[in-house]
Coordinates of C-alpha atoms in Angstrom, one line a residue:
M303 CA 12.9 18.5 13.2
K304 CA 14.4 16.8 10.1
G305 CA 11.6 14.2 10.1
I306 CA 9.1 17.0 9.8
A307 CA 11.0 19.0 7.1
S308 CA 11.7 15.8 5.1
P309 CA 8.6 13.6 5.4
K310 CA 8.9 9.8 5.0
V311 CA 6.6 7.8 2.8
L312 CA 5.5 4.2 3.3
V313 CA 5.8 2.6 -0.2
S314 CA 4.4 -0.7 -1.4
A315 CA 7.5 -2.9 -1.6
C316 CA 6.4 -4.2 -5.1
L317 CA 6.5 -0.6 -6.4
L318 CA 10.1 -0.4 -5.3
G319 CA 11.0 -3.5 -7.3
Q320 CA 10.8 -6.1 -4.6
P321 CA 9.2 -9.4 -5.9
V322 CA 6.6 -9.7 -3.2
R323 CA 3.3 -9.7 -5.2
Y324 CA 1.1 -12.7 -5.1
D325 CA 2.6 -13.9 -8.4
G326 CA 6.2 -13.5 -7.1
Q327 CA 6.7 -10.4 -9.3
S328 CA 7.2 -6.8 -8.7
K329 CA 5.6 -3.7 -10.2
G330 CA 8.6 -1.5 -9.9
I331 CA 8.1 2.0 -11.0
V332 CA 11.4 3.7 -11.7
T333 CA 11.3 7.5 -11.5
D334 CA 14.1 9.9 -10.6
W335 CA 11.9 11.2 -7.8
L336 CA 11.4 7.8 -6.2
K337 CA 15.1 7.1 -6.5
T338 CA 15.8 10.3 -4.7
L339 CA 13.3 9.5 -1.9
G340 CA 15.0 6.1 -1.5
A341 CA 18.5 7.5 -1.5
E342 CA 17.5 10.0 1.1
G343 CA 16.1 7.2 3.3
R344 CA 12.6 8.7 3.0
A345 CA 10.9 5.7 1.1
L346 CA 10.2 2.8 3.5
A347 CA 9.3 -0.4 1.6
F348 CA 6.6 -2.5 3.1
C349 CA 4.3 -5.3 1.9
P350 CA 1.3 -5.8 4.2
E351 CA 0.5 -9.2 2.8
V352 CA 4.0 -10.6 3.4
A353 CA 4.2 -8.8 6.8
G354 CA 0.8 -10.4 7.7
G355 CA 2.2 -13.8 7.2
L356 CA 1.4 -14.7 3.6
P357 CA 4.1 -16.4 1.4
T358 CA 5.4 -15.3 -2.0
P359 CA 4.1 -16.5 -4.4
R360 CA 0.6 -17.0 -3.0
P361 CA -2.9 -17.5 -4.5
P362 CA -4.5 -14.3 -5.7
A363 CA -7.0 -12.8 -3.3
E364 CA -9.8 -10.3 -3.5
R365 CA -11.9 -8.4 -1.1
Q366 CA -15.5 -9.5 -0.6
G367 CA -16.9 -6.9 1.8
E368 CA -14.8 -7.0 4.9
R369 CA -13.4 -10.4 4.1
V370 CA -10.4 -11.2 1.8
V371 CA -10.6 -14.6 0.1
T372 CA -8.6 -16.5 -2.5
A373 CA -10.2 -17.9 -5.7
S374 CA -10.5 -21.3 -4.0
G375 CA -12.4 -19.8 -1.1
L376 CA -9.6 -19.7 1.5
D377 CA -10.3 -16.8 3.9
V378 CA -7.1 -14.8 4.4
T379 CA -8.7 -11.9 6.2
V380 CA -6.6 -12.4 9.3
E381 CA -3.4 -12.1 7.4
F382 CA -4.5 -9.0 5.6
D383 CA -5.8 -7.4 8.8
R384 CA -2.5 -8.2 10.5
G385 CA -0.5 -6.7 7.7
A386 CA -2.6 -3.5 7.8
E387 CA -2.0 -3.2 11.6
L388 CA 1.7 -3.7 11.1
A389 CA 1.7 -1.0 8.4
L390 CA -0.1 1.4 10.8
Q391 CA 2.3 0.6 13.6
L392 CA 5.3 1.3 11.3
C393 CA 3.8 4.6 10.2
Q394 CA 3.0 5.7 13.8
A395 CA 6.5 4.7 15.0
Q396 CA 8.2 6.5 12.2
G397 CA 5.9 9.6 12.1
I398 CA 4.8 8.7 8.5
R399 CA 1.9 10.7 7.2
F400 CA 2.0 9.7 3.6
A401 CA 1.8 6.3 1.7
L402 CA 2.3 5.3 -1.9
L403 CA 0.5 2.0 -2.3
K404 CA -0.3 -0.3 -5.3
E405 CA -3.6 0.4 -6.9
G406 CA -6.0 -2.6 -7.3
S407 CA -4.5 -4.6 -4.5
P408 CA -6.9 -6.0 -1.8
S409 CA -4.4 -4.5 0.7
C410 CA -3.2 -1.4 -1.0
G411 CA -5.7 -0.2 -3.5
S412 CA -6.6 3.4 -2.9
G413 CA -9.4 4.0 -5.4
R414 CA -10.0 0.7 -7.2
I415 CA -9.9 -2.9 -6.2
Y416 CA -11.0 -6.1 -7.9
N417 CA -14.7 -6.9 -7.4
G418 CA -14.2 -10.1 -5.4
R419 CA -15.5 -12.4 -8.2
F420 CA -12.0 -13.2 -9.7
E421 CA -13.1 -12.1 -13.2
G422 CA -10.5 -9.4 -13.7
T423 CA -13.1 -6.6 -13.2
S424 CA -12.3 -3.7 -10.9
M425 CA -14.6 -1.4 -8.9
A426 CA -14.4 1.6 -6.7
G427 CA -13.0 0.6 -3.3
E428 CA -9.9 0.5 -1.2
G429 CA -7.7 -2.2 0.3
K430 CA -7.5 -3.2 3.9
T431 CA -4.3 -1.4 4.6
T432 CA -5.4 1.8 2.8
A433 CA -8.6 1.9 4.7
L434 CA -6.9 1.5 8.1
L435 CA -4.2 4.1 7.3
R436 CA -6.8 6.6 6.1
R437 CA -8.8 6.1 9.3
H438 CA -5.7 7.2 11.2
G439 CA -5.1 10.3 9.1
I440 CA -2.4 9.0 6.8
Q441 CA -2.8 10.2 3.2
V442 CA -2.6 7.4 0.7
F443 CA -1.7 7.8 -3.0
S444 CA -1.5 5.3 -5.8
E445 CA 1.3 5.0 -8.4
D446 CA -1.0 7.0 -10.7
Q447 CA -0.8 9.9 -8.3
L448 CA 2.9 10.6 -8.1
P449 CA 2.6 14.3 -8.9
E450 CA -0.1 14.7 -6.1
L451 CA 2.1 12.9 -3.6
A452 CA 5.1 15.0 -4.5
S453 CA 3.0 18.2 -4.0
A454 CA 1.7 16.9 -0.7
L455 CA 5.3 16.1 0.5
A456 CA 6.5 19.5 -0.7
L457 CA 3.7 21.3 1.2
A458 CA 4.4 19.3 4.3
A459 CA 8.1 20.2 4.2
T460 CA 7.4 23.9 3.7
S461 CA 4.7 24.1 6.4
A462 CA 6.9 22.4 9.0

């Protein structure tokens, strides 16, 4: 019953300080709340792009419809899809119903992604992993939605 009372969260590894982004950097967000989730073993770090077989660093990639391509035109859709599937498998195996994923990413963007023209312009959309998780009922939040995620987790814990 502890897993229900204390929900786990799949978290983009780059948000937890791991240098797995395409440029070899992290986008660590340090909050007491995230530190607590980590200390309690409730934040599971995961990078779909690395899990899908892409190296770090790697060329930047953007979604173009259902495809994901690099600026040089290399199609990396297979790796992005594989990473999304592995994220879903992890969530299902661990009973994870919530994810905190990096906004703007072609894998993890939950409200905005880059427009696929490599010009630094974003548009409404979601990454491959976010789309797959949402299709399977997992609630996805961005780093800009920490209060909403905290509320959802609290509600899930109290309704267990």
